[in-house]
PDB file of C-alpha atoms in Angstrom:
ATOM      1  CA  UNK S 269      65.189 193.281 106.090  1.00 48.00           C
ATOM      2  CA  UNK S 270      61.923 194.285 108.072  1.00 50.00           C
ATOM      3  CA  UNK S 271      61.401 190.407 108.885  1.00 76.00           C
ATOM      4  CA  UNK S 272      64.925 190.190 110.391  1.00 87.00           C
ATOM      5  CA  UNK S 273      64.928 193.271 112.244  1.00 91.00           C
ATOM      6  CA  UNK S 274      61.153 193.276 113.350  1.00 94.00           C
ATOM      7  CA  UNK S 275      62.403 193.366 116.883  1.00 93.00           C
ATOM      8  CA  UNK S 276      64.281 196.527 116.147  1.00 95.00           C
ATOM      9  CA  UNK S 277      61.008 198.072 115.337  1.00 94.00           C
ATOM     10  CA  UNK S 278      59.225 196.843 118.712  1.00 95.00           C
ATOM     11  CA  UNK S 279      61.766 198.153 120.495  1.00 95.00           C
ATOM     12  CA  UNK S 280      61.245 201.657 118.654  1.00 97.00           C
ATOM     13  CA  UNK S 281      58.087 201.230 119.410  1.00 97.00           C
ATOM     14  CA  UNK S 282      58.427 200.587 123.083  1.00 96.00           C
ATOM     15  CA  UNK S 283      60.639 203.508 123.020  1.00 96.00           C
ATOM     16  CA  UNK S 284      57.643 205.861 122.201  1.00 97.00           C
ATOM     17  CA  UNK S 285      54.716 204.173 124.012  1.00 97.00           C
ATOM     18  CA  UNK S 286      57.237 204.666 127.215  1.00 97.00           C
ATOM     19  CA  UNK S 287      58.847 208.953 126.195  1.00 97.00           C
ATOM     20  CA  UNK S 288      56.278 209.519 123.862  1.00 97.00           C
ATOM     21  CA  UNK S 289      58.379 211.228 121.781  1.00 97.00           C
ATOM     22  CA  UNK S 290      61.106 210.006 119.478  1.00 96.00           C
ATOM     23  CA  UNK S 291      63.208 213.051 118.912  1.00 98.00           C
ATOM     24  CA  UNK S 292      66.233 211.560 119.396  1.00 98.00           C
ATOM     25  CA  UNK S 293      67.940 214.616 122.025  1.00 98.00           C
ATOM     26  CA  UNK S 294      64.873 214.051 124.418  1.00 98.00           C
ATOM     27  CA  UNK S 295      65.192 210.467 124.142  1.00 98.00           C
ATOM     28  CA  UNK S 296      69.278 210.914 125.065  1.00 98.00           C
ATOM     29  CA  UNK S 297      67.190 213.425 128.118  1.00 98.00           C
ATOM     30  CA  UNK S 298      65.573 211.135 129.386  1.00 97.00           C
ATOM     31  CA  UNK S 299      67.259 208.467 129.035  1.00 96.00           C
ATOM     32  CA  UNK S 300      70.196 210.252 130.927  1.00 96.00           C
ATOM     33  CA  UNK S 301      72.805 209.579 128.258  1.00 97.00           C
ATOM     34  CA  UNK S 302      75.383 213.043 128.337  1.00 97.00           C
ATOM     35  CA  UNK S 303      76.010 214.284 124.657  1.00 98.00           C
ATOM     36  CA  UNK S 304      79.582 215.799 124.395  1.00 97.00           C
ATOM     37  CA  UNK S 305      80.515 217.588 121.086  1.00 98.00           C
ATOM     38  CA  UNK S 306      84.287 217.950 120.697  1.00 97.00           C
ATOM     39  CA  UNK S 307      86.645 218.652 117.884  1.00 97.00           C
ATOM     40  CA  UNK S 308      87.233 215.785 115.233  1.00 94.00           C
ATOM     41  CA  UNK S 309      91.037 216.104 115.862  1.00 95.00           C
ATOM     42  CA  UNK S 310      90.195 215.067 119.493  1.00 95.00           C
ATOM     43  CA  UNK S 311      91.935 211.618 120.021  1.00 94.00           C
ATOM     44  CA  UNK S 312      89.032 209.797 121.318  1.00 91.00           C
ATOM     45  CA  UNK S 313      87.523 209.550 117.875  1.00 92.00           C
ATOM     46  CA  UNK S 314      90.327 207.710 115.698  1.00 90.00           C
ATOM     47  CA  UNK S 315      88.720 208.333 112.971  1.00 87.00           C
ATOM     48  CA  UNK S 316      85.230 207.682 113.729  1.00 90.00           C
ATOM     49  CA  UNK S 317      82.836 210.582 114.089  1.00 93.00           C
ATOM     50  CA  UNK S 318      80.981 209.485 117.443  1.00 94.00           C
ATOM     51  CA  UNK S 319      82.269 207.379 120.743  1.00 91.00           C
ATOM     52  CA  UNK S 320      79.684 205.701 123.366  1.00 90.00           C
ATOM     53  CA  UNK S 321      80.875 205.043 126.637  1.00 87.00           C
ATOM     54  CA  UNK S 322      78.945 202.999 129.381  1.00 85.00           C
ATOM     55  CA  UNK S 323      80.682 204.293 132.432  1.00 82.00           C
ATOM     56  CA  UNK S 324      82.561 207.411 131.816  1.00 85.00           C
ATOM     57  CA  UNK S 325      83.588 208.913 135.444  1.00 90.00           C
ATOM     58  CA  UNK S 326      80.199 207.364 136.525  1.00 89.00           C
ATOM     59  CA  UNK S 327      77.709 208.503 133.620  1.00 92.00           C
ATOM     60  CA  UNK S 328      76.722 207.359 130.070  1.00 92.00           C
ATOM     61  CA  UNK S 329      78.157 209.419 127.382  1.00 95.00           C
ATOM     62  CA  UNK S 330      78.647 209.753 123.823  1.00 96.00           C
ATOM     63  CA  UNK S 331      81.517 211.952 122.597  1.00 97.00           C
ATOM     64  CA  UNK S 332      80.522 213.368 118.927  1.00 98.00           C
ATOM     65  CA  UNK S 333      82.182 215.426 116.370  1.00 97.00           C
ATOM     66  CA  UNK S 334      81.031 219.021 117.009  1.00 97.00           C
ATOM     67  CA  UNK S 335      81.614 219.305 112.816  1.00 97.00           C
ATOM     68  CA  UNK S 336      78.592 217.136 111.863  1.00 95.00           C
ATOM     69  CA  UNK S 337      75.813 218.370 109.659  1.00 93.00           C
ATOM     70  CA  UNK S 338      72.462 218.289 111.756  1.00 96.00           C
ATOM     71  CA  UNK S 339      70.878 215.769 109.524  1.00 93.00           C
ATOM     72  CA  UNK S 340      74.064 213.324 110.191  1.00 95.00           C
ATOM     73  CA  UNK S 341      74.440 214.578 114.150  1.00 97.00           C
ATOM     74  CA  UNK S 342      71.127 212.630 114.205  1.00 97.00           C
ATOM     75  CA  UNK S 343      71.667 209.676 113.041  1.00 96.00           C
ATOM     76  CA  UNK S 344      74.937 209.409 114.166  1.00 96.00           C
ATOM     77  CA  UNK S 345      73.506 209.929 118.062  1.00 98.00           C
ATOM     78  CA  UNK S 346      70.414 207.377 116.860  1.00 97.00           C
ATOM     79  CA  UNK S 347      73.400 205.001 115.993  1.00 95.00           C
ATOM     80  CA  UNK S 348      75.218 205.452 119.247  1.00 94.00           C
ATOM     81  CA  UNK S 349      71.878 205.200 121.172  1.00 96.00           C
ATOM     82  CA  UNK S 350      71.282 201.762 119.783  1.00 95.00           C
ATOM     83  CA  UNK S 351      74.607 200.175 120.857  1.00 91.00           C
ATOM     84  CA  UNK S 352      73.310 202.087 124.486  1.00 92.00           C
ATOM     85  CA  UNK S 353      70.326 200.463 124.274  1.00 93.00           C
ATOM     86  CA  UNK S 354      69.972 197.606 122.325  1.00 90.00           C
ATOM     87  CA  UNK S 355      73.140 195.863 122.676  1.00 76.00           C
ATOM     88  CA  UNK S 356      73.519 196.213 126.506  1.00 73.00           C
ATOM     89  CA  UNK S 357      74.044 192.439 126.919  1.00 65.00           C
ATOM     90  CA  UNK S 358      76.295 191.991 124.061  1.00 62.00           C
ATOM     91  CA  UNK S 359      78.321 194.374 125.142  1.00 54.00           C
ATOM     92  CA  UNK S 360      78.327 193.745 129.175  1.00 50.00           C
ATOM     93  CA  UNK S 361      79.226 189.777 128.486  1.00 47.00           C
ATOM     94  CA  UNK S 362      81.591 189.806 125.585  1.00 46.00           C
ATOM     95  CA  UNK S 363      83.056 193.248 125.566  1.00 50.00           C
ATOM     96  CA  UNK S 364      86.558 191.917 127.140  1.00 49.00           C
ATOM     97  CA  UNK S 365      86.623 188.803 125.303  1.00 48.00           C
ATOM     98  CA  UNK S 366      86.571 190.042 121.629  1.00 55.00           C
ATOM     99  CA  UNK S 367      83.372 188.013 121.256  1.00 54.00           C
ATOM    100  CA  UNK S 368      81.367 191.222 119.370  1.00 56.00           C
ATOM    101  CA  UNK S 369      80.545 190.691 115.758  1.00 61.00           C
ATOM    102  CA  UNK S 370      81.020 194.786 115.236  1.00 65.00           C
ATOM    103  CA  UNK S 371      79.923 194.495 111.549  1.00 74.00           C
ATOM    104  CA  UNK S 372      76.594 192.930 113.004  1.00 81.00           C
ATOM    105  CA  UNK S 373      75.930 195.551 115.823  1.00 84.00           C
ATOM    106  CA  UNK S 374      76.752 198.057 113.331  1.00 84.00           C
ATOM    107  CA  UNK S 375      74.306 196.660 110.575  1.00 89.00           C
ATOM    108  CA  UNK S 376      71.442 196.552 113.209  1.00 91.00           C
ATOM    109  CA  UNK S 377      72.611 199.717 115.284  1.00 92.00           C
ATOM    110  CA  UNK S 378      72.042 201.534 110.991  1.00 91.00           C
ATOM    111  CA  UNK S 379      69.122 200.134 110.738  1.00 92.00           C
ATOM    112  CA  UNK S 380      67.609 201.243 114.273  1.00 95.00           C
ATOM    113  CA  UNK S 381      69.022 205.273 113.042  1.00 95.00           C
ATOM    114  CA  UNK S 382      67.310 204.948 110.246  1.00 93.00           C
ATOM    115  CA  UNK S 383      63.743 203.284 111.690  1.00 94.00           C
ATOM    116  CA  UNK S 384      63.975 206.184 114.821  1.00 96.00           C
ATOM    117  CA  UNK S 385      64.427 208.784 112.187  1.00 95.00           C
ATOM    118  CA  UNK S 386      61.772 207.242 109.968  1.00 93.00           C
ATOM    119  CA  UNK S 387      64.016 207.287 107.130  1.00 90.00           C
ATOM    120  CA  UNK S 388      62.716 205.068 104.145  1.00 87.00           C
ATOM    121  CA  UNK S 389      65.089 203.661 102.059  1.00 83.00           C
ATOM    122  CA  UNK S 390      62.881 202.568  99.635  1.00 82.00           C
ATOM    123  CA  UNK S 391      60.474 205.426  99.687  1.00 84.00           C
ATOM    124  CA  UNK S 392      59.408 205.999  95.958  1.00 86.00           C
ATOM    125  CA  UNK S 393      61.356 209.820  96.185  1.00 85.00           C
ATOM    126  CA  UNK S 394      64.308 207.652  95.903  1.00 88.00           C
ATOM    127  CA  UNK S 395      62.914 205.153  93.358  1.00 88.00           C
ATOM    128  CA  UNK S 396      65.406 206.179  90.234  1.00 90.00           C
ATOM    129  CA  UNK S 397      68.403 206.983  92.512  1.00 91.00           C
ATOM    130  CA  UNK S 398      71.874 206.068  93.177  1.00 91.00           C
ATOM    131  CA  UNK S 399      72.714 204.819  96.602  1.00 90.00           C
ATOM    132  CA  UNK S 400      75.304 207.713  95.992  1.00 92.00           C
ATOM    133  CA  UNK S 401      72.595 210.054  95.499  1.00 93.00           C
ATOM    134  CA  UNK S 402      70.280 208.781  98.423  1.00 91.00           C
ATOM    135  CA  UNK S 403      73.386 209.517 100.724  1.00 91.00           C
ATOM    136  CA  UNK S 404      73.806 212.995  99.078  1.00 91.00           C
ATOM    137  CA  UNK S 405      70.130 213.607 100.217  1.00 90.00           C
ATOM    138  CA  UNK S 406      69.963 211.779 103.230  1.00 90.00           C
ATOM    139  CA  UNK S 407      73.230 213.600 104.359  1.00 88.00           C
ATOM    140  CA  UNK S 408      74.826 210.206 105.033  1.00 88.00           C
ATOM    141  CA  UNK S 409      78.245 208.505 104.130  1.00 87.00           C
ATOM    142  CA  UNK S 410      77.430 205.781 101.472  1.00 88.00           C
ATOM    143  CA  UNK S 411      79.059 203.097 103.625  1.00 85.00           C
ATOM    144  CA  UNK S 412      76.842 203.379 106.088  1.00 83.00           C
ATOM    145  CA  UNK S 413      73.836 202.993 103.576  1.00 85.00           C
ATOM    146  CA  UNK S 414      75.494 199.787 102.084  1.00 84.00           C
ATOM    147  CA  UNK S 415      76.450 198.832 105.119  1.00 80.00           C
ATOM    148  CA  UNK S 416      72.207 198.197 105.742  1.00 79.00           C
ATOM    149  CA  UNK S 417      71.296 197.508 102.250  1.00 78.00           C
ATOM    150  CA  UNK S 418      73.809 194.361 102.411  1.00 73.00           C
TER     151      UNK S 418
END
């Protein structure tokens, strides 16, 4: 996976050389991206616990689920950052003609959460583990985990 995301990782590592830091609420700071926490019954979600919006009354937002454990507010907002940021293109050509492979912006926008957060996968504390398990600990829905592991 490393080989086929490497750019992910230069791109995280832009990210610091250029904020210096990559907590992921001063990188939202500075990168003037508006985090709104509403309630999960709110209509915008459908389901889903986090929303990114472009241009939304003239700013960049994400709308996120003001239920979330801290460890999965995280990477949820490090998930939603990388469809801000790394899929700008993607999104600003094919958008309105159903031309996005979600599964594939999904897949990399997981894998950029999990490089920002520094979360290892295959760090040996997980070594004997169930992906069920890893999730438990990593505070993260399994699908999302097999979602980069496939």
């Amino acid at each position: 996976m490393n080989n086929k995301y490497q750019w992910i990782d230069d791109f995280i590592a832009g990210l610091f050389e250029l904020y210096k830091t990559l907590n992921i609420y001063e990188l939202y700071d500075e990168l003037c991206i508006t985090i709104k926490k509403l309630p999960k019954e709110n209509i915008l979600f459908q389901g889903n616990e986090a929303l990114y919006y472009r241009n939304y009354d003239g700013m960049e937002i994400v709308f996120i689920r003001n239920d979330l454990d801290i460890h999965y507010e995280k990477f949820v907002l490090a998930h939603e950052l990388a469809h801000a940021i790394i899929h700008v293109d993607i999104y600003n050509a094919a958008f309105n003609k159903n031309l996005i492979n979600i599964g594939k912006l999904d897949k990399q926008a997981n894998y950029f959460a999990l490089k920002l957060l520094n979360i290892n996968l295959f760090d040996k504390d997980f070594e004997d583990l169930t992906i069920e398990q890893i999730a438990r600990a990593l505070y993260l829905p399994k699908k999302w985990l097999l979602n980069i592991l496939e």
